[in-house]
Short mmCIF file of C-alpha atoms and ligand atoms in Angstrom, two decimals:
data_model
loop_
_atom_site.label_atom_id
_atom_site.label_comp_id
_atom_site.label_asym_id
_atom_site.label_seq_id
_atom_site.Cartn_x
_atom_site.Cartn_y
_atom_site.Cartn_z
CA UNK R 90 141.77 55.07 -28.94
CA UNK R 91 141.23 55.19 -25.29
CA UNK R 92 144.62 55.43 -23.47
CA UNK R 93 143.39 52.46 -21.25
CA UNK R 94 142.84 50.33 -24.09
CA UNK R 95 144.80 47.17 -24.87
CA UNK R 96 143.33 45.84 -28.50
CA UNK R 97 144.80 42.07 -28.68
CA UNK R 98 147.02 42.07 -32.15
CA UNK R 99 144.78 39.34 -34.15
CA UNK R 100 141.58 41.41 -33.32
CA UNK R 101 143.11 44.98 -33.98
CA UNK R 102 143.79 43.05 -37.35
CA UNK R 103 140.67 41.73 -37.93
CA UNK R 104 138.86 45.27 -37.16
CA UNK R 105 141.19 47.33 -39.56
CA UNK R 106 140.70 44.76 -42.04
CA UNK R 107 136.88 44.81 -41.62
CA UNK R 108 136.48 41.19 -40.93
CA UNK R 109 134.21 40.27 -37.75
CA UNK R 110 134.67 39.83 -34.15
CA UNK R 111 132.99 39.10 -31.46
CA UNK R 112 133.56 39.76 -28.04
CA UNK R 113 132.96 37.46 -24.86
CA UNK R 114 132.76 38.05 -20.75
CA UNK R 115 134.88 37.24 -18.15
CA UNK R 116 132.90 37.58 -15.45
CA UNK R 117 130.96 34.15 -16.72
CA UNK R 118 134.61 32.52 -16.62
CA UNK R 119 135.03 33.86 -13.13
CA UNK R 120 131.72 34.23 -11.35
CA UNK R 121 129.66 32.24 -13.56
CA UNK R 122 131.49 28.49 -13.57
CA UNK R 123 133.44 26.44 -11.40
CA UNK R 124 137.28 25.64 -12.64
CA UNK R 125 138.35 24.20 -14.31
CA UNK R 126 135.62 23.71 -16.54
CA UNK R 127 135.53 27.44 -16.70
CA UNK R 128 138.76 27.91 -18.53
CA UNK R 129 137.81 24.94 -20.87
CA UNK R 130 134.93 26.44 -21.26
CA UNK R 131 136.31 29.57 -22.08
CA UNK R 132 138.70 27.95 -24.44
CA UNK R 133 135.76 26.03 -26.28
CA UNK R 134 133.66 29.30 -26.83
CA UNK R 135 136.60 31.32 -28.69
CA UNK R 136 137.11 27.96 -30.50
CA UNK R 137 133.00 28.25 -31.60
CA UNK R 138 134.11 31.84 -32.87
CA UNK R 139 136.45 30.96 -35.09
CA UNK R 140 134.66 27.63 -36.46
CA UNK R 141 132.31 30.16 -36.84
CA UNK R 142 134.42 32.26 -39.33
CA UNK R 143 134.96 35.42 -36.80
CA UNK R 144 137.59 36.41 -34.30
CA UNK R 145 137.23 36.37 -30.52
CA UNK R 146 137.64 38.86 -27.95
CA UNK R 147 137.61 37.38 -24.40
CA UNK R 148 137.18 40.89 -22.42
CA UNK R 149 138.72 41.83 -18.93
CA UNK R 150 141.03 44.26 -17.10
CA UNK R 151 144.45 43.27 -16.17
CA UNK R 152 146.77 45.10 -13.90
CA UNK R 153 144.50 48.12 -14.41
CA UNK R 154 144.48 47.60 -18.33
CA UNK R 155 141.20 47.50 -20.60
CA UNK R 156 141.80 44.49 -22.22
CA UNK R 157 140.02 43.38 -25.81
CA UNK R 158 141.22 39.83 -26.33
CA UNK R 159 142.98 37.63 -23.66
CA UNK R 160 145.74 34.99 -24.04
CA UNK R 161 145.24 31.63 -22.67
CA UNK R 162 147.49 32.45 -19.65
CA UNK R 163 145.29 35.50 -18.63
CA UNK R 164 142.24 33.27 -19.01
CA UNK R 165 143.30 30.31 -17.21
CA UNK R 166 144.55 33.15 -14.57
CA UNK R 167 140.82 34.71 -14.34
CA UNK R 168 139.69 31.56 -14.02
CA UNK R 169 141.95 29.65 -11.59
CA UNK R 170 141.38 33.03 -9.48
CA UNK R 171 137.49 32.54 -9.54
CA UNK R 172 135.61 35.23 -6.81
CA UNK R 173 138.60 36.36 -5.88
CA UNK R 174 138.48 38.49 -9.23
CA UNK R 175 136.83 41.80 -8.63
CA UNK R 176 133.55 41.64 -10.25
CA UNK R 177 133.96 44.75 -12.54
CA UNK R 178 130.44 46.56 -13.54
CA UNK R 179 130.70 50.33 -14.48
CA UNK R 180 131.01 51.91 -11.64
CA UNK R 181 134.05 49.65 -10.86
CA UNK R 182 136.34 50.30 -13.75
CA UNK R 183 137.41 53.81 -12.40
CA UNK R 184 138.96 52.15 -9.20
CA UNK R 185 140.72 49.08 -11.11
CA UNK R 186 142.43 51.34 -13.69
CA UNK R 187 143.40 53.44 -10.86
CA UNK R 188 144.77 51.01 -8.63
CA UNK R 189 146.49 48.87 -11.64
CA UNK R 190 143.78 45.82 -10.36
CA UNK R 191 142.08 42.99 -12.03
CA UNK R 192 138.13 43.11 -12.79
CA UNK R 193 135.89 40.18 -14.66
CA UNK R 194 133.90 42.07 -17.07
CA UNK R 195 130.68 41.61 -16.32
CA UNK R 196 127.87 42.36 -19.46
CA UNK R 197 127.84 46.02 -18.92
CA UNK R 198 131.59 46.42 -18.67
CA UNK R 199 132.23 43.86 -21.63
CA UNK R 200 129.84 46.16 -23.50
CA UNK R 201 131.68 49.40 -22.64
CA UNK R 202 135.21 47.90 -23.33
CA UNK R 203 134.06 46.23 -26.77
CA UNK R 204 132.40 49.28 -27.73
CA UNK R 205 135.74 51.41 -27.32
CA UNK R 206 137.53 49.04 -29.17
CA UNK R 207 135.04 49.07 -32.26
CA UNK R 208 133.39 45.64 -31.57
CA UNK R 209 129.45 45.36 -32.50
CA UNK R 210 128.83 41.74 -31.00
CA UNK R 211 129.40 40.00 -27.78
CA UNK R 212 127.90 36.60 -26.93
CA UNK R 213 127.43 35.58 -23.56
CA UNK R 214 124.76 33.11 -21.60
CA UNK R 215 121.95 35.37 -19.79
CA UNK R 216 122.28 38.71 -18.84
CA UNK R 217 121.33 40.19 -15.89
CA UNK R 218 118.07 41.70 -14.93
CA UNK R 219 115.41 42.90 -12.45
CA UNK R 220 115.55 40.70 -9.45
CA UNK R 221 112.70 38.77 -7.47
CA UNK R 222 111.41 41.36 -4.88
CA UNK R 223 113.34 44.54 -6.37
CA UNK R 224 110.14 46.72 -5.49
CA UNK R 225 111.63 46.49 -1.85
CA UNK R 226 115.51 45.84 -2.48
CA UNK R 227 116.08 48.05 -5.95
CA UNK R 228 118.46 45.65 -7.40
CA UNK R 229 118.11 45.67 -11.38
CA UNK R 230 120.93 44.70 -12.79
CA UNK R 231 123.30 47.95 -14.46
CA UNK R 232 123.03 45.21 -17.42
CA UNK R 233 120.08 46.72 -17.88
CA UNK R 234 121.22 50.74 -18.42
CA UNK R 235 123.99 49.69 -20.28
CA UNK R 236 121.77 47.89 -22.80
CA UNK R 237 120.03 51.54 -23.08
CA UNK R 238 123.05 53.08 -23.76
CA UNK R 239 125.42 51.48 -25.43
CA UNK R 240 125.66 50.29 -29.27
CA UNK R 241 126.26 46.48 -29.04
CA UNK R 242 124.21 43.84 -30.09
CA UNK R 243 124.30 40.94 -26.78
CA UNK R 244 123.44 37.53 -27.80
CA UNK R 245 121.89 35.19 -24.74
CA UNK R 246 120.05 32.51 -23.87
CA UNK R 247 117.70 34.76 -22.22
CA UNK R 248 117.52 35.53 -18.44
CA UNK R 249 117.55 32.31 -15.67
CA UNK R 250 114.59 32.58 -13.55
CA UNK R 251 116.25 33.63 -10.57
CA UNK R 252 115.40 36.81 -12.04
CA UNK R 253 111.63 38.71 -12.29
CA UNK R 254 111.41 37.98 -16.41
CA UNK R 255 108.55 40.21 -16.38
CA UNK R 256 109.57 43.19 -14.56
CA UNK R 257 112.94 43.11 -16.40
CA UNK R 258 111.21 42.74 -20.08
CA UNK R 259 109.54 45.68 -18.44
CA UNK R 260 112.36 48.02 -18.05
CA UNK R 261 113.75 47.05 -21.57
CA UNK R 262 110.68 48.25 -23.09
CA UNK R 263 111.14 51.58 -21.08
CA UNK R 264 114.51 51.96 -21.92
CA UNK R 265 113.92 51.60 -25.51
CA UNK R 266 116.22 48.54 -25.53
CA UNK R 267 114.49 45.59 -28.75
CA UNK R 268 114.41 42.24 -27.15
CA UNK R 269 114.73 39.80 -29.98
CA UNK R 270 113.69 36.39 -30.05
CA UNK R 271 116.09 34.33 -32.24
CA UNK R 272 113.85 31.43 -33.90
CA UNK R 273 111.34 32.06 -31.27
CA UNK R 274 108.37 34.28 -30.46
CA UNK R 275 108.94 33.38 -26.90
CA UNK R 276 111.84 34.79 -24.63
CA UNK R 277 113.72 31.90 -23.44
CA UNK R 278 114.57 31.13 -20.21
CA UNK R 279 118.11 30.36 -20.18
CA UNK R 280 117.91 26.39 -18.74
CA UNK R 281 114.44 26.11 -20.75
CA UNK R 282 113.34 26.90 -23.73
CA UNK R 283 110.36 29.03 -22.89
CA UNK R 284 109.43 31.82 -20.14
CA UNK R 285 105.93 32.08 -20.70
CA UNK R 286 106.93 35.77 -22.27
CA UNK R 287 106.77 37.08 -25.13
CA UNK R 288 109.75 38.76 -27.13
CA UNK R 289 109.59 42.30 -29.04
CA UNK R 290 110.30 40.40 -32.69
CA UNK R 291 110.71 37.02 -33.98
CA UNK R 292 113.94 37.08 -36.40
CA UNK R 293 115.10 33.66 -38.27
CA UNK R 294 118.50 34.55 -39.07
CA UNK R 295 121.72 36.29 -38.98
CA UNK R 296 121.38 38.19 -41.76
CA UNK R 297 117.91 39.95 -40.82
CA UNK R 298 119.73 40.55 -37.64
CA UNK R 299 122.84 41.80 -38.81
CA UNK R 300 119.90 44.62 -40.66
CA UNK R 301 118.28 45.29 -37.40
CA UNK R 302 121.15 46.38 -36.13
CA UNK R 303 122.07 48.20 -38.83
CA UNK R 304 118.88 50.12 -38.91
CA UNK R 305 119.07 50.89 -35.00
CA UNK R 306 122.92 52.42 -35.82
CA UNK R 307 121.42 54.75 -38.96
CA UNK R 308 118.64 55.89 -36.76
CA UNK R 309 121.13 57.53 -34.48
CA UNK R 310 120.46 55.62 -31.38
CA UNK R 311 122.08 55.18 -29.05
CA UNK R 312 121.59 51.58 -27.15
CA UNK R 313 121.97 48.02 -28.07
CA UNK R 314 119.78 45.06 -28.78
CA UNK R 315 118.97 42.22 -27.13
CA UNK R 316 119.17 38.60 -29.19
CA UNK R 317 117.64 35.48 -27.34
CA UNK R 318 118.57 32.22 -28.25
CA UNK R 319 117.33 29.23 -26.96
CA UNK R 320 118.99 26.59 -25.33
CA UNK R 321 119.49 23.26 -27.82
CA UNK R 322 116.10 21.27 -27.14
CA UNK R 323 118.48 18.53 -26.56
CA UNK R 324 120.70 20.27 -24.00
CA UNK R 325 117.47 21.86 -22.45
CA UNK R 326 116.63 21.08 -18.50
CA UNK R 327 113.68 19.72 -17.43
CA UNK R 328 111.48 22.70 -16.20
CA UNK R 329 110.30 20.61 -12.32
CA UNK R 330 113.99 20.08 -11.51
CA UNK R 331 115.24 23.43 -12.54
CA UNK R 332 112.89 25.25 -10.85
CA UNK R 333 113.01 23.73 -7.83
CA UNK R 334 116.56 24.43 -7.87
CA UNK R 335 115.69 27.93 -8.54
CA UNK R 336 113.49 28.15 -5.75
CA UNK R 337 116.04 26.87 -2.92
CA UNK R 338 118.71 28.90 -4.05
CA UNK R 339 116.63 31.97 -3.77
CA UNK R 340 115.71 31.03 -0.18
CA UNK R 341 118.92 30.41 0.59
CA UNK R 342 120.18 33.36 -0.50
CA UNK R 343 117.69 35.11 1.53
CA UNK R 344 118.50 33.53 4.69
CA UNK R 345 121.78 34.12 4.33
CA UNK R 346 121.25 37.92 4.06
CA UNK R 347 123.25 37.64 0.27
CA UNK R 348 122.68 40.76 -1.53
CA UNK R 349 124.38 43.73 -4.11
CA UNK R 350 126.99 42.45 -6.32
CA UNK R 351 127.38 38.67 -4.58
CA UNK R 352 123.81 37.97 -5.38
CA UNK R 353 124.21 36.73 -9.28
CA UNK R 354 127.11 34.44 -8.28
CA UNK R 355 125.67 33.14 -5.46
CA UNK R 356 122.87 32.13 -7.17
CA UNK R 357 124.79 30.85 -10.22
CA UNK R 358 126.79 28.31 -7.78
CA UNK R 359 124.11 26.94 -6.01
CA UNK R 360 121.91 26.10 -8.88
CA UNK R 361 124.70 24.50 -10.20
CA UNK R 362 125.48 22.07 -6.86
CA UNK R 363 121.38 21.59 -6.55
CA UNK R 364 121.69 20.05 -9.58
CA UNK R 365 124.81 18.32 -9.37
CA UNK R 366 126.45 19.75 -12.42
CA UNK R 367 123.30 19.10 -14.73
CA UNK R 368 122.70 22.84 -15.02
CA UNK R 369 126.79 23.29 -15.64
CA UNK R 370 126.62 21.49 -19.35
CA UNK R 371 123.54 23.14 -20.14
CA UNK R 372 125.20 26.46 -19.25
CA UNK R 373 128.17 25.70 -21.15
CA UNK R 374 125.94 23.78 -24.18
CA UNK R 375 123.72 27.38 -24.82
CA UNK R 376 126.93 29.36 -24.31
CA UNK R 377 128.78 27.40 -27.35
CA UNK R 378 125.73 27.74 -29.17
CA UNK R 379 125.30 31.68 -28.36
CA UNK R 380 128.86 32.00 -29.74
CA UNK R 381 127.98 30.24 -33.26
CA UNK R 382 124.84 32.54 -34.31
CA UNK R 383 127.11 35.83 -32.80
CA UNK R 384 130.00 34.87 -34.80
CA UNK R 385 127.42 33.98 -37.52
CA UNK R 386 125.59 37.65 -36.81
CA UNK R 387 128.85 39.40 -37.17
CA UNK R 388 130.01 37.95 -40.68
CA UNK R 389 126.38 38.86 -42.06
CA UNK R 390 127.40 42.53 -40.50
CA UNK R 391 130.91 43.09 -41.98
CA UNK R 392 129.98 41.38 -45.34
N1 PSU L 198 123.50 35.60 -15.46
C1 PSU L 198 123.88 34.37 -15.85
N2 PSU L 198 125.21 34.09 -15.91
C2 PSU L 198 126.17 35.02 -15.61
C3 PSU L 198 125.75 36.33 -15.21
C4 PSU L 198 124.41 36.57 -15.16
O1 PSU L 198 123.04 33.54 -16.12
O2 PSU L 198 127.37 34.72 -15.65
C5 PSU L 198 126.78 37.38 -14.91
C6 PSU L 198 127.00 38.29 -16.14
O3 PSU L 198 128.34 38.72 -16.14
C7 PSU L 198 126.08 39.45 -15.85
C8 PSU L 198 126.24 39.58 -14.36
O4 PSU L 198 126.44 40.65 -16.51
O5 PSU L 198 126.29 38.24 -13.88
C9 PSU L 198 125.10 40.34 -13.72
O6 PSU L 198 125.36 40.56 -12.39
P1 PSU L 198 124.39 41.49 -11.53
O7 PSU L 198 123.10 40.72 -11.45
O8 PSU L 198 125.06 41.64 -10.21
O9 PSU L 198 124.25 42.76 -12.30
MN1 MN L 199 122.45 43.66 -8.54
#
């Protein structure tokens, strides 16, 4: 095990004994949401885990330590700190080890850490991705190379539209990385149901998932998979609104010269005060129901 490595007891358990986990971000509970609906949020999704018959593993570092399941006090700490938290992607973690520091795990670092601890599955909202205009500024998200290189199936609503969904289904494909659609032929769009785009394969449950990643480990690859779930149809935003939202955020962010890491979370918070909270319980409605079909995926995988 990696000397850095802090396995939480009940999920070093549940990994010995075979039984399935799934692990979770922290840079959602940090960057992603406002408190405290964050850390209830938080809270909620490990709950949806376990309803779901697996284990969670909330994923950060702490004091320098690679951690692979949080207590309540670290979350509501991560949390309560918000931006202050070090957003941690991979080339971050060297530094915060070294310097004993805190990091929210973004999805490439959650991947990393959950990998080292033996962890298959990690739910989250939407990833990251190629950016609007990244022919001129090169920002792609290091979700992206991660996805290419490291085994773990990542279970999202798909990518918000603050992103370029085509460019970034683009450099999947190039990487090698399946982008599955989970009851849907369509990649989602995080907020909305639909992109426009169409995913790699259309799979209808956790059990035909749980085999396609099976497959992708006996091949000998290397990389993970990408699931897509869409957002509730109940829970899902009207398209106008959102997208409008969308639109003045991105301006905004423009404007204001925003750009490497603070881009995502700037983003993130302004869509959510353009629509005065309206995107925040969709967020937190497709993260709950991310959790489910992971913890669901994971079962089908260990049984
Ligand atoms: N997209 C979302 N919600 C999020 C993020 C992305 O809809 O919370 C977070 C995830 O942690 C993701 C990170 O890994 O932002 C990507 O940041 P960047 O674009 O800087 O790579
Ligand atoms: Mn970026």
């Amino acid at each position: 095990m990696n000397m850095y490595l802090d396995i939480a007891p009940e999920v070093k358990a549940a990994l010995e004994a075979g039984k399935p986990v799934v692990a979770l971000e922290s840079t959602i509970i940090s960057h992603g949401m406002p408190y405290p609906k964050n850390v209830e949020t938080a809270l909620r999704v490990e709950q949806t885990i376990r309803d779901n018959g697996a284990v969670p593993a909330t994923i950060a570092v702490i004091g320098g330590r690679l951690k692979a399941g949080l207590s309540h006090e670290e979350i509501e700490h991560l949390g309560k700190a918000g931006r202050a938290v070090t957003k941690a992607s991979r080339r971050d973690l060297p530094a915060l080890v070294a310097r004993k520091a805190d990091g929210a795990t973004t999805v490439t670092t959650t991947m990393i850490i959950a990998h080292m601890a033996g962890i298959r599955i990690f739910a989250t909202g939407g990833i990251g991705g190629v950016h609007r205009g990244a022919e001129t500024t090169m920002d792609i998200s290091a979700d992206l190379e991660e996805l290419a290189q490291t085994p773990v199936m990542v279970v999202c609503a798909g990518a918000k539209s603050i992103l370029d969904l085509g460019l970034t289904l683009e450099y999947l494909e190039t990487k090698g990385v399946p982008v599955i659609g989970y009851g849907t032929d369509e990649l989602p769009a995080f907020y909305t149901r639909k992109s426009g785009f169409g995913v790699d394969y259309r799979v209808d449950s956790p059990e035909e998932l749980a085999a396609m990643f099976r497959a992708q480990r006996e091949l000998g690859y290397r990389g993970g998979m990408l699931v897509t779930n869409p957002i509730p149809e109940q829970y899902a935003m009207d398209k106008t609104v959102i997208d409008a939202a969308i639109e003045q955020a991105l301006r905004e962010c423009e404007e204001q010269g925003v750009h490497g890491k603070e881009t995502t979370p700037f983003l993130l918070a302004r869509v959510v005060e353009l629509t005065g909270g309206e995107s925040l319980e969709s967020n937190i409605r497709l993260v709950l129901n991310n959790a489910a079909l992971a913890a669901k995926t994971a079962a089908a995988l260990t049984a």
